[in-house]
Structures are given as structure tokens and as C-alpha cells.
Coordinates of N, CA and C in Angstrom, one line a residue:
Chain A
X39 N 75.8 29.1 76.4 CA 74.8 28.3 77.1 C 75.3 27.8 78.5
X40 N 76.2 28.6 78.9 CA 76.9 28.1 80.3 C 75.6 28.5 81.5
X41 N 75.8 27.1 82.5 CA 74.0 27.1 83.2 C 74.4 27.7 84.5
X42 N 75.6 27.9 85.2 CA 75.6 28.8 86.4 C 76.9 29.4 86.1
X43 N 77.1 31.0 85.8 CA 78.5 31.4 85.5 C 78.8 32.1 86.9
X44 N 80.0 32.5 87.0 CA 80.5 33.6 88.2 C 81.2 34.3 87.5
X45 N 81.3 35.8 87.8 CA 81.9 37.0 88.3 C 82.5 37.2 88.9
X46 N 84.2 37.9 89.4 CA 85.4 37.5 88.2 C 85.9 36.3 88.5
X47 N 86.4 35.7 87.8 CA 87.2 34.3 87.9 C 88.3 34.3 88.6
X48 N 89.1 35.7 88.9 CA 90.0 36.1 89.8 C 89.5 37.1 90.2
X49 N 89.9 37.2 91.7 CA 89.7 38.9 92.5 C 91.2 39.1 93.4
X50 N 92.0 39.6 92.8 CA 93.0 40.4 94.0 C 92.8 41.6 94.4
X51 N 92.9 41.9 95.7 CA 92.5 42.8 96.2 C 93.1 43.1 97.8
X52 N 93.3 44.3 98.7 CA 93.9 44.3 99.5 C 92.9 44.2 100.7
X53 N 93.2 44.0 102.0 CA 92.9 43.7 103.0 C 92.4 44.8 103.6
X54 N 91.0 45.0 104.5 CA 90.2 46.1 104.4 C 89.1 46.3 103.3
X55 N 89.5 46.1 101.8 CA 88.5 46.5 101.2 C 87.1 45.3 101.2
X56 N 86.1 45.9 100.2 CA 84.9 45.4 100.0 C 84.9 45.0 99.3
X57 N 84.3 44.0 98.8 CA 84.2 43.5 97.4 C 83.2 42.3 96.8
X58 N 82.7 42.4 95.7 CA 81.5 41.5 95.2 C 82.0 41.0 94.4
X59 N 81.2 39.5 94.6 CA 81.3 38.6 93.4 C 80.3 38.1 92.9
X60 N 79.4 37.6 91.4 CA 78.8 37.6 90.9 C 78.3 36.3 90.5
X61 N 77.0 35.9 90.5 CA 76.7 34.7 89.9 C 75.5 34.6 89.4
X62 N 75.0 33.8 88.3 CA 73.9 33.6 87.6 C 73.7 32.4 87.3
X63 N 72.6 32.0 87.3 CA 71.9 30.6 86.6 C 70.9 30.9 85.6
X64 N 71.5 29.9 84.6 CA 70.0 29.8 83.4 C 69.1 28.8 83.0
X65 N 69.1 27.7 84.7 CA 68.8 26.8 84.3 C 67.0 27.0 84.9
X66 N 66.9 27.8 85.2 CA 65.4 27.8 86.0 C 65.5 27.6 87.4
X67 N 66.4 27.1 88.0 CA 66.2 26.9 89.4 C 65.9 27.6 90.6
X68 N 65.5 26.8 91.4 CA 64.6 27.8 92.6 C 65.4 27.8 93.6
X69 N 66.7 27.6 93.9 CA 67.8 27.6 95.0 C 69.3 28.1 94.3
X70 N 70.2 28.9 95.6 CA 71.3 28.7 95.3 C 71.9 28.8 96.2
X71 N 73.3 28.3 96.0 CA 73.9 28.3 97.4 C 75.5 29.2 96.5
X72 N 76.1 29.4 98.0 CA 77.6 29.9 97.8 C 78.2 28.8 98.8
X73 N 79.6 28.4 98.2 CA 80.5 27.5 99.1 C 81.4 28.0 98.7
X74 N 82.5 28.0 99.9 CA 84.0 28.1 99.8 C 85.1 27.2 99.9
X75 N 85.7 26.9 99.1 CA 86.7 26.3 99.2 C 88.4 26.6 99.7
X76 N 88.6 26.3 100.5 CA 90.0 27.1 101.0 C 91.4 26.5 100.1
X77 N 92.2 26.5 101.0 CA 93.7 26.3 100.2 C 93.9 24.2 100.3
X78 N 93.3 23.7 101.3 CA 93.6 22.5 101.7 C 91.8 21.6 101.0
X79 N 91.4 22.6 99.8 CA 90.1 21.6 99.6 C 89.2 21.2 100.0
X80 N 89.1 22.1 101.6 CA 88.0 21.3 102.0 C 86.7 22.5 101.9
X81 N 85.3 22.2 101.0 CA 84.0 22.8 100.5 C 83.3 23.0 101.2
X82 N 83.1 24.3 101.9 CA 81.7 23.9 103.1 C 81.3 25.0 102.3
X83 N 79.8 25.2 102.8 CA 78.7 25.7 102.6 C 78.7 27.0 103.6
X84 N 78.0 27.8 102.5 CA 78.2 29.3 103.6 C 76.5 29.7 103.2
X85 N 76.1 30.1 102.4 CA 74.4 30.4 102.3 C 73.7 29.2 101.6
X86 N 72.6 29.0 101.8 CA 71.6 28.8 100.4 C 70.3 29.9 101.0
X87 N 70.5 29.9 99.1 CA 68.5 30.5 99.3 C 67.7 30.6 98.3
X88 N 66.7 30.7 98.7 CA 65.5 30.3 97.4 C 64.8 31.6 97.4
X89 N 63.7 31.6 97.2 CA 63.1 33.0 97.1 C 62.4 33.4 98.0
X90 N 61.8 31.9 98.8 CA 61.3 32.4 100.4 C 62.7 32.4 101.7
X91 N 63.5 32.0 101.3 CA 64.2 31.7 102.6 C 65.5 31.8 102.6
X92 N 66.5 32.0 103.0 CA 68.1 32.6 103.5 C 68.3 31.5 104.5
X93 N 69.2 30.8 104.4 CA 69.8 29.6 105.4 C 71.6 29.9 105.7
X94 N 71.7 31.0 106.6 CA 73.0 30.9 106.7 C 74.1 30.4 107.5
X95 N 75.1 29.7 107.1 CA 75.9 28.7 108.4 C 76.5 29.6 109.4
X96 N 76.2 29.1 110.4 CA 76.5 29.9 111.7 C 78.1 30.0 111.7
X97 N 79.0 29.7 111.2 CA 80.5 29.8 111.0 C 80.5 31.2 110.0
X98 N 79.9 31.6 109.0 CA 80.1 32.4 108.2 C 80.2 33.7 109.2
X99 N 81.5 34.5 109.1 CA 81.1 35.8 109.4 C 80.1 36.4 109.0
X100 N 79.7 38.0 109.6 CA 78.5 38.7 109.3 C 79.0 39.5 108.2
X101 N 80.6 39.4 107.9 CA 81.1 41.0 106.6 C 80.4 39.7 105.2
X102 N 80.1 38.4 105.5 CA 80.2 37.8 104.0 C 78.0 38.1 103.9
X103 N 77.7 38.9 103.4 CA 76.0 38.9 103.1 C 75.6 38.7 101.6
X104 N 75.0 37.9 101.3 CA 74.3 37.6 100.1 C 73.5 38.4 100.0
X105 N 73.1 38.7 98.4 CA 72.1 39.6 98.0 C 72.0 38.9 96.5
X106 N 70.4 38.4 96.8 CA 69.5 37.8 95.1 C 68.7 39.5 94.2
X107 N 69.0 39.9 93.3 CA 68.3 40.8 92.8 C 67.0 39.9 92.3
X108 N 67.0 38.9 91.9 CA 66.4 38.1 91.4 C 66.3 36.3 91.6
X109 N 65.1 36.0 90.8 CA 65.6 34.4 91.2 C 67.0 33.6 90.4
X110 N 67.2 34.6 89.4 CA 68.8 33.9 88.4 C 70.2 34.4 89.0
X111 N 69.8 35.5 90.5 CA 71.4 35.7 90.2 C 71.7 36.4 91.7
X112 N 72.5 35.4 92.5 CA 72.8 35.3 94.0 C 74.3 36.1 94.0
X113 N 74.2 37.4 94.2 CA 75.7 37.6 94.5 C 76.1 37.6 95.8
X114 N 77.6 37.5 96.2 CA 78.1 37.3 97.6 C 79.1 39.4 97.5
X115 N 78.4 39.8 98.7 CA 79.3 40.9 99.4 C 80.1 40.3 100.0
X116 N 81.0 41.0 100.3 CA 82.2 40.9 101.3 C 83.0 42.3 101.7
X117 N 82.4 42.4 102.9 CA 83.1 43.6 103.6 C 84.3 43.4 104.4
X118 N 85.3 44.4 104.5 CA 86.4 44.4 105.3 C 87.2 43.3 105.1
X119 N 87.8 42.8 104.2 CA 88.2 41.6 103.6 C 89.3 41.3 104.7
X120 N 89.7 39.8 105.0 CA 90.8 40.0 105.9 C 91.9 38.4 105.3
X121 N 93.1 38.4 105.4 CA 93.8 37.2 104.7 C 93.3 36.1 104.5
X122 N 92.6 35.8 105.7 CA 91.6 34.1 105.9 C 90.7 34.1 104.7
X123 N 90.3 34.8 104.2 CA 89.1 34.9 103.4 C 89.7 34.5 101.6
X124 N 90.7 34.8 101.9 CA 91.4 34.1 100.5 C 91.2 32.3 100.3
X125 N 90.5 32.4 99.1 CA 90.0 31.3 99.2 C 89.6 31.2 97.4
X126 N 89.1 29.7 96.9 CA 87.5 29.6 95.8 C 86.5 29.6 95.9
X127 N 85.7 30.6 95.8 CA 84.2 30.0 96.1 C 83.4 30.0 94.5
X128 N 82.5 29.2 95.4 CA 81.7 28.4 94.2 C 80.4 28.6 94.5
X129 N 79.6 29.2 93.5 CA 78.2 29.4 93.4 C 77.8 28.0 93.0
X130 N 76.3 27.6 93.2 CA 75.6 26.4 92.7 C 74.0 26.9 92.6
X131 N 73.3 26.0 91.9 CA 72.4 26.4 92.1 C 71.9 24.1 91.6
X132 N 70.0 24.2 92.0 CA 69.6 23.1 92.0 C 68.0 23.2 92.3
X133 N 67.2 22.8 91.6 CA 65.8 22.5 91.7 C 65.6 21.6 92.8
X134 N 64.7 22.0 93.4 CA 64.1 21.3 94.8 C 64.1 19.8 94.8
X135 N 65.5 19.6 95.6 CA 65.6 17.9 95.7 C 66.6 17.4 94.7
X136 N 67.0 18.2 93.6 CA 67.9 17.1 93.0 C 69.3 18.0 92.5
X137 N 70.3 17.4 91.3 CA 71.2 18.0 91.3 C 71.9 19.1 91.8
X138 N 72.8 19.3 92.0 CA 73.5 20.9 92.3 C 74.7 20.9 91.5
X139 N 74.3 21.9 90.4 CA 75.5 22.3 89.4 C 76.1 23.9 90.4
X140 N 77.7 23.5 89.9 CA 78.3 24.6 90.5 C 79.3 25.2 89.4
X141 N 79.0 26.6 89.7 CA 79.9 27.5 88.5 C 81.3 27.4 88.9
X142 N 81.9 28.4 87.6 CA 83.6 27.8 87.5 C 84.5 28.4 89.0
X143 N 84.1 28.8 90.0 CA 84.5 29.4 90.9 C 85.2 30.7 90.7
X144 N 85.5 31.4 91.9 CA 86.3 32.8 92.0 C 87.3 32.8 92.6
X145 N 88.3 33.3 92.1 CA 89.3 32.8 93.2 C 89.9 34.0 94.0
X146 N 89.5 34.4 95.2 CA 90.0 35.5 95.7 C 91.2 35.2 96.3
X147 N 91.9 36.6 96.2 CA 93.0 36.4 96.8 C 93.4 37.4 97.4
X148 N 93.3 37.5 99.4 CA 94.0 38.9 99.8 C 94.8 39.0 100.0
X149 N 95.4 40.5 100.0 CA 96.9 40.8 100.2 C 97.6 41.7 101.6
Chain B
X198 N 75.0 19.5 113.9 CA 74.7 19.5 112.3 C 75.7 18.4 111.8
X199 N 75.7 18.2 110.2 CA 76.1 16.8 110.2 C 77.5 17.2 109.7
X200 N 78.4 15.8 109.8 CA 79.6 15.6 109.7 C 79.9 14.3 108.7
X201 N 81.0 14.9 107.7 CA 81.0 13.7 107.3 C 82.6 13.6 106.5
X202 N 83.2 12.1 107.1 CA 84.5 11.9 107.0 C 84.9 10.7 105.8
X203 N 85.6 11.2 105.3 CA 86.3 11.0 103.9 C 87.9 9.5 104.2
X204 N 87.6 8.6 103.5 CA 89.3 8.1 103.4 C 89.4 7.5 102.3
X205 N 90.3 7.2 101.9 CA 91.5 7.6 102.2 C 91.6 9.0 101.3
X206 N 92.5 10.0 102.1 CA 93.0 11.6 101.6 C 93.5 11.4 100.2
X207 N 94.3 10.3 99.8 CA 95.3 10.0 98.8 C 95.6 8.7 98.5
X208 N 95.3 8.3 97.0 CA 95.1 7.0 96.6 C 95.7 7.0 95.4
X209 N 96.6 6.1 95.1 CA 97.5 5.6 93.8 C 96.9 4.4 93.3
X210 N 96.8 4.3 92.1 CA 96.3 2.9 91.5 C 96.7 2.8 89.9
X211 N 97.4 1.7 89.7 CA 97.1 1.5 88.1 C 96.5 1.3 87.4
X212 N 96.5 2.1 86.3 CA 95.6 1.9 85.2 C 94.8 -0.1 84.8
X213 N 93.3 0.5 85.4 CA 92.9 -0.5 84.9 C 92.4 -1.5 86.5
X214 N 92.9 -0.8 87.6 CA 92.9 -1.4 89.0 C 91.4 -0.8 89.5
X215 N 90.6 -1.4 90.3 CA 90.2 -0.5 90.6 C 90.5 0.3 92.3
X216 N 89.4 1.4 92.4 CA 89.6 2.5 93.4 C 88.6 2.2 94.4
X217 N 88.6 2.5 95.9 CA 87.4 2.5 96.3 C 87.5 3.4 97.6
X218 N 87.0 4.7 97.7 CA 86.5 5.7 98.2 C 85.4 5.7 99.4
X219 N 85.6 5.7 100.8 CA 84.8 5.4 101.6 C 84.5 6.9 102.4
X220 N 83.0 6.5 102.5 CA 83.0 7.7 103.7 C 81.8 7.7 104.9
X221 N 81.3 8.0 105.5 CA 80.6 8.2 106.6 C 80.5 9.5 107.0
X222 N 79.0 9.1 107.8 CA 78.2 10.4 108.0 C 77.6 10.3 109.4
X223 N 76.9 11.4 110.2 CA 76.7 11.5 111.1 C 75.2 11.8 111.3
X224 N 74.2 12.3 111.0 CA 73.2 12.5 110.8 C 72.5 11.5 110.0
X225 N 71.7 10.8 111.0 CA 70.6 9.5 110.6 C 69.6 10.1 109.6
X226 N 69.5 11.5 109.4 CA 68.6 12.0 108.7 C 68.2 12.2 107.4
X227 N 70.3 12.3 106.9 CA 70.5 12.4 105.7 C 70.0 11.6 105.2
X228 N 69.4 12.0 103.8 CA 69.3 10.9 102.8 C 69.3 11.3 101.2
X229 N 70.3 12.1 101.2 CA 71.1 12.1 99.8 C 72.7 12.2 99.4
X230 N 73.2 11.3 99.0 CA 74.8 11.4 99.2 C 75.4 11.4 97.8
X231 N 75.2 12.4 97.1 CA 76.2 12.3 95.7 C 77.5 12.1 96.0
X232 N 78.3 12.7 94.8 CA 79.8 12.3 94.8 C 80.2 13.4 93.6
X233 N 81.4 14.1 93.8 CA 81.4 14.8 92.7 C 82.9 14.4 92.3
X234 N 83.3 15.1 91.5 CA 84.6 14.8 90.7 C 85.5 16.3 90.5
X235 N 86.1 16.5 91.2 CA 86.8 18.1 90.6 C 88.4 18.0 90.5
X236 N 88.4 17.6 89.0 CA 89.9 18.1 88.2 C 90.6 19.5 88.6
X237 N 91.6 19.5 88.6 CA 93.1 20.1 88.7 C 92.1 22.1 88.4
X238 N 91.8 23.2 89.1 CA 90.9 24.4 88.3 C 89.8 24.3 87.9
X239 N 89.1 23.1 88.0 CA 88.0 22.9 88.0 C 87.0 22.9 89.1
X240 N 85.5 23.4 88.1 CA 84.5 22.8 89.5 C 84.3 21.6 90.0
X241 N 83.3 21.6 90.7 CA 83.0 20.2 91.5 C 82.2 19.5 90.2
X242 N 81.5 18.5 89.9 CA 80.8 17.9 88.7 C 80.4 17.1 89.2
X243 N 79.2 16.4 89.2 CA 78.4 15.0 90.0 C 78.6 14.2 89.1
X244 N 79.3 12.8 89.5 CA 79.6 11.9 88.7 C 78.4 10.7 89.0
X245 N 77.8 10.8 90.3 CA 76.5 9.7 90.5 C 76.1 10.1 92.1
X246 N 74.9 9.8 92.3 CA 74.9 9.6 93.5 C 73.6 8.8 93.9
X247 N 72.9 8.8 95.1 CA 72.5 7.9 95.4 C 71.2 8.3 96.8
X248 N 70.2 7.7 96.4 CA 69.1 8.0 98.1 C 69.0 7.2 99.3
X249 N 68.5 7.3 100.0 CA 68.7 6.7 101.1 C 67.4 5.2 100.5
X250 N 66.7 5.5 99.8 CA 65.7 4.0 100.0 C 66.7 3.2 98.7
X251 N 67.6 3.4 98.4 CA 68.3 2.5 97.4 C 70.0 2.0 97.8
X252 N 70.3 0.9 97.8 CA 71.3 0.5 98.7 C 72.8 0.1 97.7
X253 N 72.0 0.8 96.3 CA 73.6 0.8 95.3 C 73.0 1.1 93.7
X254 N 74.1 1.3 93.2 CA 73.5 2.4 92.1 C 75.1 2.1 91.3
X255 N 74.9 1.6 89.8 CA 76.2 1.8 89.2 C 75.1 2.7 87.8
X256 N 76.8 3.5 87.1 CA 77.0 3.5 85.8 C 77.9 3.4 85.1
X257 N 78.0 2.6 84.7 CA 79.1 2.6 83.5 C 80.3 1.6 84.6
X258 N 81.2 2.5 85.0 CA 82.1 2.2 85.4 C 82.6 2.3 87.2
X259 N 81.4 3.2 87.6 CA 81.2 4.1 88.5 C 79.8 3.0 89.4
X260 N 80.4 2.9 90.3 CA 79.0 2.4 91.6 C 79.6 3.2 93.0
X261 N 78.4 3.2 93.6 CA 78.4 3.8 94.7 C 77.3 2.7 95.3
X262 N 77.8 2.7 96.9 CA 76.8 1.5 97.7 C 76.9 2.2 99.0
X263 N 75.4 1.9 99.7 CA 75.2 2.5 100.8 C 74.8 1.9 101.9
X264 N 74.8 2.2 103.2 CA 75.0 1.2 104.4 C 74.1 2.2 105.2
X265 N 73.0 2.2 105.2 CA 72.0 3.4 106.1 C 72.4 2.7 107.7
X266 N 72.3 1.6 107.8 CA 72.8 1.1 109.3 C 73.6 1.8 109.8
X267 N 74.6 1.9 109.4 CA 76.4 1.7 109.5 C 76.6 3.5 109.5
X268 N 75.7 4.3 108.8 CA 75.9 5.2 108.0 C 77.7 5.5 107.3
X269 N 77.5 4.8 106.5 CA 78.8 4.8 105.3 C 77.9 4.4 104.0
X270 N 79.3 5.2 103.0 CA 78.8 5.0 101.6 C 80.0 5.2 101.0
X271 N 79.9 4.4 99.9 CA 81.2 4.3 99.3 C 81.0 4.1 97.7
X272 N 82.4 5.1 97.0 CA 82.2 5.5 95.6 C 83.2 3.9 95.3
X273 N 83.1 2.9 93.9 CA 83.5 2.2 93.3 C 83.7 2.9 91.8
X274 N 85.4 2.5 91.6 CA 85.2 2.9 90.2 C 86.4 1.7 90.0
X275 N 85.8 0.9 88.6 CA 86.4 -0.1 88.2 C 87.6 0.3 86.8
X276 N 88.4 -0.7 86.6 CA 88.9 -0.3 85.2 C 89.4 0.6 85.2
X277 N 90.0 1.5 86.1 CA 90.9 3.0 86.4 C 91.4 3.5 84.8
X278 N 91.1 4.8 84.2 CA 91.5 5.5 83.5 C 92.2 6.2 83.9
X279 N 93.7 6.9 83.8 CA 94.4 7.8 83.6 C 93.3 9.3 83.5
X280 N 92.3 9.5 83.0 CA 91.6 10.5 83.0 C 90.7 10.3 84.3
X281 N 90.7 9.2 85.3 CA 90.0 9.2 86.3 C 90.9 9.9 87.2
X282 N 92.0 10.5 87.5 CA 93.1 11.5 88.2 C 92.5 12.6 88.6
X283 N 91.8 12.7 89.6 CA 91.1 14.1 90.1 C 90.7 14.1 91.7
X284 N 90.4 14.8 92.5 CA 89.9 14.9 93.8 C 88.5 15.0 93.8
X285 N 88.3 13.7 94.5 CA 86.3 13.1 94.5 C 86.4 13.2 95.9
X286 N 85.3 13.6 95.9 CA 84.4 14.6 97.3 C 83.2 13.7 97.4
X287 N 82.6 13.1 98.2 CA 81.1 12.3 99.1 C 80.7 13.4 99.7
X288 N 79.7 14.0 99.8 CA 78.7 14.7 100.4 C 77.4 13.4 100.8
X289 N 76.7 15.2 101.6 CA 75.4 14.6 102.2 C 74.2 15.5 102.6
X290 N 73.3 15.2 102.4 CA 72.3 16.2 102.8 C 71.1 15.8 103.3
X291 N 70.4 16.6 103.8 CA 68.7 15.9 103.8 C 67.6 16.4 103.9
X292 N 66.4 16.5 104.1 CA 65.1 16.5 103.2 C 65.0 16.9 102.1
X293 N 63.8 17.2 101.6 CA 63.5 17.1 100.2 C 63.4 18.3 99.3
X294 N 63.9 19.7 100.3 CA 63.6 20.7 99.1 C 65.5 21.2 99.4
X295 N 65.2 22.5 99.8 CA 66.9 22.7 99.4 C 67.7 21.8 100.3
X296 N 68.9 21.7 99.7 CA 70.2 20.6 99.8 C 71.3 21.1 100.0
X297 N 71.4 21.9 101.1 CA 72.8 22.1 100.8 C 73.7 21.3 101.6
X298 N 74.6 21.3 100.5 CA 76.4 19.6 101.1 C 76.3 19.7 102.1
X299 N 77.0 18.9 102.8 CA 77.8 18.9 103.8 C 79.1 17.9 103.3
X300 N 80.6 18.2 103.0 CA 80.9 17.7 102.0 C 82.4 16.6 103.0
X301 N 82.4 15.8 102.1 CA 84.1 15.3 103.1 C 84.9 16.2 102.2
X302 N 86.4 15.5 102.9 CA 87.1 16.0 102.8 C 88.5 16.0 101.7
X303 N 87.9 15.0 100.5 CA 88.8 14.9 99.5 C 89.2 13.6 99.2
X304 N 89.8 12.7 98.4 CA 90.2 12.4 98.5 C 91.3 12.0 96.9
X305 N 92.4 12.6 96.6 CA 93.3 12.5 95.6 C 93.1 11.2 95.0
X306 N 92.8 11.1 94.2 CA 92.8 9.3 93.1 C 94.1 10.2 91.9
X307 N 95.0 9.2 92.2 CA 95.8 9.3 90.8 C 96.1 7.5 90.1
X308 N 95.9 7.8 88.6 CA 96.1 6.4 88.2 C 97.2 6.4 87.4
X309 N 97.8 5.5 87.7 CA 99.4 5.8 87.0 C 99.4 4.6 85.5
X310 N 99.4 5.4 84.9 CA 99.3 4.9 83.1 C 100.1 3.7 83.3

């Protein structure tokens, strides 16, 4: 009954490659966002999107692109992976205007 | 876009003291400022939060009070538990459909049993 999960809970991987991470909600919600968290904690926001609209923060490189197959499940690409990108990120999702639950995060790690 | 700063980074208190977590924001616009709670591998978790037409909000143990003037808002937690030991984050957002954070920057609560 877990309400937003992610895909994998760890990612090692080397520098250059591609790589996806996975996320789903089962709570109904019409938004979701991806945030990163780095080594010193601090959470910023990299997308949200709902089913009309894509909001992406102008800091986000162009290799990090979201892709919704659906309204339950926001995954994040990542092309050309580079050390900086080692990081947590955290899927969330939230019905228009209120809470935002966030899954157990991913923890990538490049090499 | 908006900004929003966090103090203190790190805060010690004994069991039973209480904590109090301040933050401020930069965008008159905002008008939703949760608080979340994220233990040691954990996610973030909303422990309360609060809208701009209401100027304080407790539960339980937990209040949060807001200063739309001033723009500052501040997490209150009374009676400190040893299981209160986690890094609480103040965000902020605004209008009424999607929300996404804009979050400070931490701040360590440890309560020493």
C-alpha cells in the first residue's frame, strides 16, 4: 500500500552513462514533482508536472528530462551522467493545493 | 523566484526543552509554508503546516506561527522527545494548483535524553 514508490533505491554507475529512475503514485494525484537532494541537504526542485503542463527549473541541466507514461508514474532520464549529479532524489506527488508526499528517494552515485 | 533561509543549521536541546526553528522568505506571494521532518535515510514527511490567511496552527506538540508582514515563520515544538532528533526543513510555495517547494536549508535538532 506504499502511496509514492521509486525505482532503484540505489544506482551506481559510471560517469558518461545514461540512466533512469522510476517512480509511481497510488494515491490519485494530478501532479508530480522530482527533487534533488545533494550531499550537504539542501532539496531543490528540478520538475513538476501534471498532465497539462511541465514546469522546469532553469538550473536543471538539459541531460536530466522527465518522461510521465501516464498520470501514476513520472520517471527522470539522465543522460551523460557526470560526478555533480551524485546525489538523492526524491519523487513526490500532491493533489492540487495540498499535501506533497515524497517517495523513499534514489540514491545515485557516480564514479 | 523565491528564496528562503533557514536558522539555526544546528540545534541541541534537552529532553523536554523546547526547540524553535525560524525561517523567512522572499516572495510576498507565497502562501503555503509546510515543515517537514526527515530522519537519518529517510524521506522528507510533513509534520504541519500552515496558509497565509492563518497566523498559527498547533498540534499536539508541534505549532508553527506566521508573520505575513515580516515574511517569517517559525516551527515550535514543546516537551522535546529524543525521537524529535531529525533534520526539519520550512518550505514555501504559492498559488493554488501545483506547489512546488522552495525549501530552506536544514536545520539539525538533536535532543539529548
Amino acid at each position: 500500500d506504499t502511496a509514492v514508490s521509486q525505482t532503484p533505491k540505489y544506482l551506481v554507475t559510471q560517469m558518461g552513462n545514461d540512466k533512469s529512475i522510476k517512480c509511481e503514485q497510488n494515491l490519485g494525484h494530478d501532479t508530480m514533482y522530482w527533487y534533488k537532494q545533494d550531499s550537504k541537504k539542501f532539496l531543490k526542485i528540478m520538475f513538476s508536472y501534471n498532465n497539462k503542463e511541465l514546469i522546469i527549473n532553469e538550473t536543471v541541466p538539459n541531460r536530466f528530462s522527465p518522461k510521465s507514461p501516464d498520470k501514476a508514474h513520472l520517471n527522470l532520464h539522465i543522460n551523460s551522467l557526470e560526478l555533480g549529479d551524485s546525489a538523492v532524489y526524491f519523487c513526490a506527488s500532491s493533489q492540487e493545493g495540498a499535501e506533497q508526499f515524497f517517495g523513499p528517494g534514489t540514491r545515485l552515485t557516480v564514479l | 523566484g523565491e528564496n528562503v533561509e533557514q536558522h539555526p543549521s544546528t540545534l541541541s536541546v534537552q529532553e523536554g526543552d523546547s526547540a524553535v526553528i525560524k525561517c523567512t522568505y522572499s516572495d510576498s506571494a507565497s502562501n503555503y509554508f509546510p515543515w517537514y521532518k526527515q530522519e537519518l535515510g529517510k524521506r522528507p514527511q510533513l509534520i504541519i503546516d500552515i496558509r497565509s490567511n492563518v497566523g498559527e496552527k498547533k498540534d499536539q506538540r508541534i505549532a508553527v506561527t506566521l508573520n505575513k508582514t515580516a515574511k517569517h515563520f517559525s516551527l515550535h515544538i514543546t516537551e522535546t522527545q529524543p525521537e524529535d532528533s531529525a533534520v526539519y526543513f520550512c518550505a514555501a510555495s504559492k498559488g493554488t494548483g501545483r506547489r512546488a517547494l522552495t525549501f530552506g536549508s536544514g536545520t539539525r535538532l538533536q535532543v539529548q535524553p
